[in-house]
C-alpha cells in the first residue's frame, strides 16, 4: 500500500471516529431540520462530500429517501460502506465516487441535494453550485452548508474539539463567519438561481430550488 493511500485511510478513520463521537448527536438533528425545511422525504437524495456517510444514514433513517453518497475519496466510501452495512441500510443507500465539480449523474435526476461541511473545501463554488443545480429535478431542493444544528450542540462540540485542536474554533468561525457567507452569497447571486441562505443557530445553509 502506498504512503499516500495509507495516509488517506488514516484520514478516513479519523473522520469516522469524530463523526461517531463528538459529532454523533448532530446528524439526526440536521436530518430532521432538512426534512422539515425542505419538505422532501421521498425520492432520491444526493449527499455531496459525504465522508463516512453519517448525514446520509441519518436522513435514510428519518425518511423514505433513497440516498446516494458522493465522495471523491475511495477510503471514505469504503468506510461509509461499512457504516451503511452496520446500520442495516444497504438497500437504501448507494455509493458513488465523484467530485462536486463534475457530478457523475444525469441532469434532473435528484430530488434533494444535501451536504454538511464539504462546501468549505470546494475549489470552484460557481461550478459546484451549477453542477448541483443541474442534477436537481424540477421541484428539487438543496440543503448545503455547515453547522451543528443547535447552539447547545455547537458549543459542546467546540469545547470537545478545541481540547484536541486549539485551532479548531478559528477554523469553524472562518467557515461559518460573515466573510464566507458573503462570498457564497455573491456566487449564488451571480448564478441567478432561486435560493435563500439560512444563517442561524443551525449553521450556514444554502437552499436552492429548481422550478417545476
PDB file of C-alpha atoms in Angstrom:
ATOM      1  CA  UNK A   1       0.000   0.000   0.000  1.00  0.00           C
ATOM      2  CA  UNK A   2       1.406   3.397  -0.951  1.00  0.00           C
ATOM      3  CA  UNK A   3       2.174   6.032   1.685  1.00  0.00           C
ATOM      4  CA  UNK A   4      -0.484   8.319   0.194  1.00  0.00           C
ATOM      5  CA  UNK A   5      -3.130   5.602   0.333  1.00  0.00           C
ATOM      6  CA  UNK A   6      -2.190   4.806   3.941  1.00  0.00           C
ATOM      7  CA  UNK A   7      -2.483   8.493   4.857  1.00  0.00           C
ATOM      8  CA  UNK A   8      -5.903   8.701   3.149  1.00  0.00           C
ATOM      9  CA  UNK A   9      -7.083   5.667   5.065  1.00  0.00           C
ATOM     10  CA  UNK A  10      -5.906   7.191   8.359  1.00  0.00           C
ATOM     11  CA  UNK A  11      -7.735  10.409   7.447  1.00  0.00           C
ATOM     12  CA  UNK A  12     -10.947   8.495   6.725  1.00  0.00           C
ATOM     13  CA  UNK A  13     -10.671   6.579  10.006  1.00  0.00           C
ATOM     14  CA  UNK A  14     -10.058   9.784  11.973  1.00  0.00           C
ATOM     15  CA  UNK A  15     -13.083  11.481  10.390  1.00  0.00           C
ATOM     16  CA  UNK A  16     -15.184   8.409  11.083  1.00  0.00           C
ATOM     17  CA  UNK A  17     -14.095   8.427  14.734  1.00  0.00           C
ATOM     18  CA  UNK A  18     -15.057  12.106  15.177  1.00  0.00           C
ATOM     19  CA  UNK A  19     -18.394  11.503  13.391  1.00  0.00           C
ATOM     20  CA  UNK A  20     -19.198   8.661  15.787  1.00  0.00           C
ATOM     21  CA  UNK A  21     -18.149  10.528  18.962  1.00  0.00           C
ATOM     22  CA  UNK A  22     -18.079  14.337  19.243  1.00  0.00           C
ATOM     23  CA  UNK A  23     -20.271  14.948  16.170  1.00  0.00           C
ATOM     24  CA  UNK A  24     -22.643  11.977  16.632  1.00  0.00           C
ATOM     25  CA  UNK A  25     -25.632  13.941  18.073  1.00  0.00           C
ATOM     26  CA  UNK A  26     -25.508  16.480  15.237  1.00  0.00           C
ATOM     27  CA  UNK A  27     -26.583  14.300  12.292  1.00  0.00           C
ATOM     28  CA  UNK A  28     -30.097  13.271  13.431  1.00  0.00           C
ATOM     29  CA  UNK A  29     -30.806  16.905  14.383  1.00  0.00           C
ATOM     30  CA  UNK A  30     -29.667  18.243  10.994  1.00  0.00           C
ATOM     31  CA  UNK A  31     -31.519  15.429   9.190  1.00  0.00           C
ATOM     32  CA  UNK A  32     -34.783  16.493  10.890  1.00  0.00           C
ATOM     33  CA  UNK A  33     -34.109  20.154  10.028  1.00  0.00           C
ATOM     34  CA  UNK A  34     -33.518  19.224   6.369  1.00  0.00           C
ATOM     35  CA  UNK A  35     -36.749  17.210   6.157  1.00  0.00           C
ATOM     36  CA  UNK A  36     -38.684  19.958   7.917  1.00  0.00           C
ATOM     37  CA  UNK A  37     -37.251  22.902   5.970  1.00  0.00           C
ATOM     38  CA  UNK A  38     -37.202  21.259   2.521  1.00  0.00           C
ATOM     39  CA  UNK A  39     -40.415  19.242   2.858  1.00  0.00           C
ATOM     40  CA  UNK A  40     -38.947  16.391   0.794  1.00  0.00           C
ATOM     41  CA  UNK A  41     -38.982  12.963   2.443  1.00  0.00           C
ATOM     42  CA  UNK A  42     -39.161  10.589  -0.525  1.00  0.00           C
ATOM     43  CA  UNK A  43     -37.379  10.248  -3.864  1.00  0.00           C
ATOM     44  CA  UNK A  44     -33.639  10.411  -4.452  1.00  0.00           C
ATOM     45  CA  UNK A  45     -31.227  12.292  -2.197  1.00  0.00           C
ATOM     46  CA  UNK A  46     -27.579  13.024  -3.006  1.00  0.00           C
ATOM     47  CA  UNK A  47     -25.171  13.667  -0.121  1.00  0.00           C
ATOM     48  CA  UNK A  48     -22.202  15.572  -1.597  1.00  0.00           C
ATOM     49  CA  UNK A  49     -18.797  15.099   0.044  1.00  0.00           C
ATOM     50  CA  UNK A  50     -20.464  12.504   2.229  1.00  0.00           C
ATOM     51  CA  UNK A  51     -17.360  11.340   4.129  1.00  0.00           C
ATOM     52  CA  UNK A  52     -18.189   8.363   6.361  1.00  0.00           C
ATOM     53  CA  UNK A  53     -21.883   8.729   5.469  1.00  0.00           C
ATOM     54  CA  UNK A  54     -23.224   9.996   8.804  1.00  0.00           C
ATOM     55  CA  UNK A  55     -25.695  12.563   7.420  1.00  0.00           C
ATOM     56  CA  UNK A  56     -26.929  10.275   4.625  1.00  0.00           C
ATOM     57  CA  UNK A  57     -27.534   7.465   7.107  1.00  0.00           C
ATOM     58  CA  UNK A  58     -29.425   9.811   9.469  1.00  0.00           C
ATOM     59  CA  UNK A  59     -31.604  11.006   6.552  1.00  0.00           C
ATOM     60  CA  UNK A  60     -32.375   7.463   5.391  1.00  0.00           C
ATOM     61  CA  UNK A  61     -33.382   6.524   8.958  1.00  0.00           C
ATOM     62  CA  UNK A  62     -35.723   9.515   9.298  1.00  0.00           C
ATOM     63  CA  UNK A  63     -37.402   9.358   5.860  1.00  0.00           C
ATOM     64  CA  UNK A  64     -38.243   7.242   2.817  1.00  0.00           C
ATOM     65  CA  UNK A  65     -35.428   8.787   0.770  1.00  0.00           C
ATOM     66  CA  UNK A  66     -33.065   6.633  -1.273  1.00  0.00           C
ATOM     67  CA  UNK A  67     -29.689   8.231  -0.554  1.00  0.00           C
ATOM     68  CA  UNK A  68     -26.581   8.271  -2.747  1.00  0.00           C
ATOM     69  CA  UNK A  69     -23.313   9.137  -1.001  1.00  0.00           C
ATOM     70  CA  UNK A  70     -20.927  11.038  -3.288  1.00  0.00           C
ATOM     71  CA  UNK A  71     -17.279  11.352  -2.301  1.00  0.00           C
ATOM     72  CA  UNK A  72     -14.028  11.656  -4.229  1.00  0.00           C
ATOM     73  CA  UNK A  73     -12.103   9.517  -1.729  1.00  0.00           C
ATOM     74  CA  UNK A  74     -12.225   5.723  -2.153  1.00  0.00           C
ATOM     75  CA  UNK A  75     -11.158   5.400   1.503  1.00  0.00           C
ATOM     76  CA  UNK A  76     -14.129   7.487   2.661  1.00  0.00           C
ATOM     77  CA  UNK A  77     -16.524   5.421   0.548  1.00  0.00           C
ATOM     78  CA  UNK A  78     -15.041   2.203   1.939  1.00  0.00           C
ATOM     79  CA  UNK A  79     -15.606   3.497   5.479  1.00  0.00           C
ATOM     80  CA  UNK A  80     -19.135   4.617   4.546  1.00  0.00           C
ATOM     81  CA  UNK A  81     -19.898   1.172   3.109  1.00  0.00           C
ATOM     82  CA  UNK A  82     -19.076  -0.429   6.472  1.00  0.00           C
ATOM     83  CA  UNK A  83     -21.259   2.118   8.281  1.00  0.00           C
ATOM     84  CA  UNK A  84     -24.209   1.500   5.929  1.00  0.00           C
ATOM     85  CA  UNK A  85     -23.916  -2.251   6.497  1.00  0.00           C
ATOM     86  CA  UNK A  86     -23.765  -1.763  10.279  1.00  0.00           C
ATOM     87  CA  UNK A  87     -26.864   0.452  10.116  1.00  0.00           C
ATOM     88  CA  UNK A  88     -28.717  -2.261   8.171  1.00  0.00           C
ATOM     89  CA  UNK A  89     -29.464   0.207   5.364  1.00  0.00           C
ATOM     90  CA  UNK A  90     -27.704  -1.386   2.383  1.00  0.00           C
ATOM     91  CA  UNK A  91     -30.964  -1.394   0.395  1.00  0.00           C
ATOM     92  CA  UNK A  92     -31.480   2.363   0.850  1.00  0.00           C
ATOM     93  CA  UNK A  93     -28.025   3.877   0.414  1.00  0.00           C
ATOM     94  CA  UNK A  94     -25.650   3.623  -2.523  1.00  0.00           C
ATOM     95  CA  UNK A  95     -22.095   4.832  -3.066  1.00  0.00           C
ATOM     96  CA  UNK A  96     -20.816   6.982  -5.915  1.00  0.00           C
ATOM     97  CA  UNK A  97     -17.241   8.066  -6.417  1.00  0.00           C
ATOM     98  CA  UNK A  98     -17.000  11.513  -7.946  1.00  0.00           C
ATOM     99  CA  UNK A  99     -16.464  15.202  -7.479  1.00  0.00           C
ATOM    100  CA  UNK A 100     -18.956  18.034  -6.949  1.00  0.00           C
ATOM    101  CA  UNK A 101     -17.408  19.949  -9.876  1.00  0.00           C
ATOM    102  CA  UNK A 102     -18.454  17.160 -12.288  1.00  0.00           C
ATOM    103  CA  UNK A 103     -21.207  15.100 -10.652  1.00  0.00           C
ATOM    104  CA  UNK A 104     -21.478  11.753 -12.478  1.00  0.00           C
ATOM    105  CA  UNK A 105     -25.289  11.798 -12.644  1.00  0.00           C
ATOM    106  CA  UNK A 106     -27.749  12.843 -15.365  1.00  0.00           C
ATOM    107  CA  UNK A 107     -29.495  16.224 -15.273  1.00  0.00           C
ATOM    108  CA  UNK A 108     -32.753  16.361 -13.331  1.00  0.00           C
ATOM    109  CA  UNK A 109     -32.171  13.059 -11.522  1.00  0.00           C
ATOM    110  CA  UNK A 110     -32.120  14.101  -7.836  1.00  0.00           C
ATOM    111  CA  UNK A 111     -34.917  15.448  -5.616  1.00  0.00           C
ATOM    112  CA  UNK A 112     -32.778  16.640  -2.713  1.00  0.00           C
ATOM    113  CA  UNK A 113     -29.072  17.527  -2.553  1.00  0.00           C
ATOM    114  CA  UNK A 114     -27.519  17.809   0.902  1.00  0.00           C
ATOM    115  CA  UNK A 115     -24.008  18.452   2.114  1.00  0.00           C
ATOM    116  CA  UNK A 116     -22.565  19.218   5.515  1.00  0.00           C
ATOM    117  CA  UNK A 117     -19.052  20.582   5.823  1.00  0.00           C
ATOM    118  CA  UNK A 118     -17.725  19.934   2.310  1.00  0.00           C
ATOM    119  CA  UNK A 119     -18.654  23.298   0.735  1.00  0.00           C
ATOM    120  CA  UNK A 120     -15.719  24.931   2.561  1.00  0.00           C
ATOM    121  CA  UNK A 121     -13.308  22.764   0.551  1.00  0.00           C
ATOM    122  CA  UNK A 122     -14.776  23.260  -2.939  1.00  0.00           C
ATOM    123  CA  UNK A 123     -12.256  24.893  -5.267  1.00  0.00           C
ATOM    124  CA  UNK A 124     -14.772  26.480  -7.638  1.00  0.00           C
ATOM    125  CA  UNK A 125     -18.013  27.402  -5.881  1.00  0.00           C
ATOM    126  CA  UNK A 126     -19.776  28.624  -9.035  1.00  0.00           C
ATOM    127  CA  UNK A 127     -19.059  25.407 -10.907  1.00  0.00           C
ATOM    128  CA  UNK A 128     -20.009  23.241  -7.909  1.00  0.00           C
ATOM    129  CA  UNK A 129     -23.362  25.007  -7.359  1.00  0.00           C
ATOM    130  CA  UNK A 130     -24.064  24.886 -11.117  1.00  0.00           C
ATOM    131  CA  UNK A 131     -23.486  21.124 -11.115  1.00  0.00           C
ATOM    132  CA  UNK A 132     -25.730  20.672  -8.082  1.00  0.00           C
ATOM    133  CA  UNK A 133     -28.451  22.722  -9.795  1.00  0.00           C
ATOM    134  CA  UNK A 134     -28.042  20.669 -12.999  1.00  0.00           C
ATOM    135  CA  UNK A 135     -28.717  17.334 -11.267  1.00  0.00           C
ATOM    136  CA  UNK A 136     -31.777  18.688  -9.391  1.00  0.00           C
ATOM    137  CA  UNK A 137     -35.140  17.511 -10.673  1.00  0.00           C
ATOM    138  CA  UNK A 138     -37.930  20.090 -11.154  1.00  0.00           C
ATOM    139  CA  UNK A 139     -39.218  20.908  -7.658  1.00  0.00           C
ATOM    140  CA  UNK A 140     -35.920  19.678  -6.206  1.00  0.00           C
ATOM    141  CA  UNK A 141     -34.156  21.499  -3.376  1.00  0.00           C
ATOM    142  CA  UNK A 142     -30.742  21.752  -1.756  1.00  0.00           C
ATOM    143  CA  UNK A 143     -29.565  21.998   1.832  1.00  0.00           C
ATOM    144  CA  UNK A 144     -25.852  22.614   1.577  1.00  0.00           C
ATOM    145  CA  UNK A 145     -23.521  24.224   4.086  1.00  0.00           C
ATOM    146  CA  UNK A 146     -22.221  23.625   7.557  1.00  0.00           C
ATOM    147  CA  UNK A 147     -23.204  23.800  11.185  1.00  0.00           C
ATOM    148  CA  UNK A 148     -24.211  21.816  14.227  1.00  0.00           C
ATOM    149  CA  UNK A 149     -27.994  22.006  14.353  1.00  0.00           C
ATOM    150  CA  UNK A 150     -28.361  23.891  17.640  1.00  0.00           C
ATOM    151  CA  UNK A 151     -26.417  26.412  19.723  1.00  0.00           C
ATOM    152  CA  UNK A 152     -26.055  23.832  22.523  1.00  0.00           C
ATOM    153  CA  UNK A 153     -24.511  21.238  20.206  1.00  0.00           C
ATOM    154  CA  UNK A 154     -22.289  23.876  18.604  1.00  0.00           C
ATOM    155  CA  UNK A 155     -20.907  24.935  21.983  1.00  0.00           C
ATOM    156  CA  UNK A 156     -20.425  21.456  23.436  1.00  0.00           C
ATOM    157  CA  UNK A 157     -18.670  20.275  20.264  1.00  0.00           C
ATOM    158  CA  UNK A 158     -16.449  23.370  20.255  1.00  0.00           C
ATOM    159  CA  UNK A 159     -15.355  22.548  23.820  1.00  0.00           C
ATOM    160  CA  UNK A 160     -14.530  18.941  22.883  1.00  0.00           C
ATOM    161  CA  UNK A 161     -12.805  19.751  19.586  1.00  0.00           C
ATOM    162  CA  UNK A 162     -10.743  22.655  20.952  1.00  0.00           C
ATOM    163  CA  UNK A 163      -9.191  20.292  23.500  1.00  0.00           C
ATOM    164  CA  UNK A 164      -7.986  18.142  20.625  1.00  0.00           C
ATOM    165  CA  UNK A 165      -7.003  21.029  18.371  1.00  0.00           C
ATOM    166  CA  UNK A 166      -6.730  24.616  19.696  1.00  0.00           C
ATOM    167  CA  UNK A 167      -7.074  25.956  16.123  1.00  0.00           C
ATOM    168  CA  UNK A 168     -10.447  24.280  15.613  1.00  0.00           C
ATOM    169  CA  UNK A 169     -12.626  27.175  16.744  1.00  0.00           C
ATOM    170  CA  UNK A 170     -10.981  29.710  14.439  1.00  0.00           C
ATOM    171  CA  UNK A 171     -11.352  27.231  11.528  1.00  0.00           C
ATOM    172  CA  UNK A 172     -15.078  26.900  12.362  1.00  0.00           C
ATOM    173  CA  UNK A 173     -15.562  30.666  12.707  1.00  0.00           C
ATOM    174  CA  UNK A 174     -13.842  31.306   9.375  1.00  0.00           C
ATOM    175  CA  UNK A 175     -16.094  28.759   7.636  1.00  0.00           C
ATOM    176  CA  UNK A 176     -19.348  29.931   9.212  1.00  0.00           C
ATOM    177  CA  UNK A 177     -18.477  33.633   9.503  1.00  0.00           C
ATOM    178  CA  UNK A 178     -19.744  36.699   7.615  1.00  0.00           C
ATOM    179  CA  UNK A 179     -16.908  36.785   5.038  1.00  0.00           C
ATOM    180  CA  UNK A 180     -17.601  33.272   3.849  1.00  0.00           C
ATOM    181  CA  UNK A 181     -21.328  33.894   3.883  1.00  0.00           C
ATOM    182  CA  UNK A 182     -20.807  36.983   1.693  1.00  0.00           C
ATOM    183  CA  UNK A 183     -18.565  35.001  -0.683  1.00  0.00           C
ATOM    184  CA  UNK A 184     -21.176  32.237  -1.073  1.00  0.00           C
ATOM    185  CA  UNK A 185     -23.997  34.795  -1.456  1.00  0.00           C
ATOM    186  CA  UNK A 186     -22.023  36.590  -4.194  1.00  0.00           C
ATOM    187  CA  UNK A 187     -21.521  33.371  -6.152  1.00  0.00           C
ATOM    188  CA  UNK A 188     -25.212  32.437  -5.877  1.00  0.00           C
ATOM    189  CA  UNK A 189     -26.330  35.922  -6.935  1.00  0.00           C
ATOM    190  CA  UNK A 190     -24.079  35.590  -9.997  1.00  0.00           C
ATOM    191  CA  UNK A 191     -25.662  32.262 -10.950  1.00  0.00           C
ATOM    192  CA  UNK A 192     -29.172  33.705 -10.660  1.00  0.00           C
ATOM    193  CA  UNK A 193     -30.847  30.534  -9.353  1.00  0.00           C
ATOM    194  CA  UNK A 194     -33.709  30.833  -6.896  1.00  0.00           C
ATOM    195  CA  UNK A 195     -32.196  30.442  -3.428  1.00  0.00           C
ATOM    196  CA  UNK A 196     -32.105  31.550   0.157  1.00  0.00           C
ATOM    197  CA  UNK A 197     -29.348  31.441   2.739  1.00  0.00           C
ATOM    198  CA  UNK A 198     -30.088  30.345   6.279  1.00  0.00           C
ATOM    199  CA  UNK A 199     -27.678  31.688   8.878  1.00  0.00           C
ATOM    200  CA  UNK A 200     -28.825  30.950  12.426  1.00  0.00           C
ATOM    201  CA  UNK A 201     -28.012  28.640  15.344  1.00  0.00           C
ATOM    202  CA  UNK A 202     -28.375  25.649  12.997  1.00  0.00           C
ATOM    203  CA  UNK A 203     -25.439  26.890  10.896  1.00  0.00           C
ATOM    204  CA  UNK A 204     -24.914  28.391   7.449  1.00  0.00           C
ATOM    205  CA  UNK A 205     -27.013  26.637   4.800  1.00  0.00           C
ATOM    206  CA  UNK A 206     -27.867  27.266   1.156  1.00  0.00           C
ATOM    207  CA  UNK A 207     -31.343  26.291  -0.034  1.00  0.00           C
ATOM    208  CA  UNK A 208     -31.668  26.391  -3.815  1.00  0.00           C
ATOM    209  CA  UNK A 209     -34.891  25.375  -5.502  1.00  0.00           C
ATOM    210  CA  UNK A 210     -35.451  24.305  -9.097  1.00  0.00           C
ATOM    211  CA  UNK A 211     -38.723  25.489 -10.596  1.00  0.00           C
ATOM    212  CA  UNK A 212     -41.306  22.904 -11.662  1.00  0.00           C
TER     213      UNK A 212
END
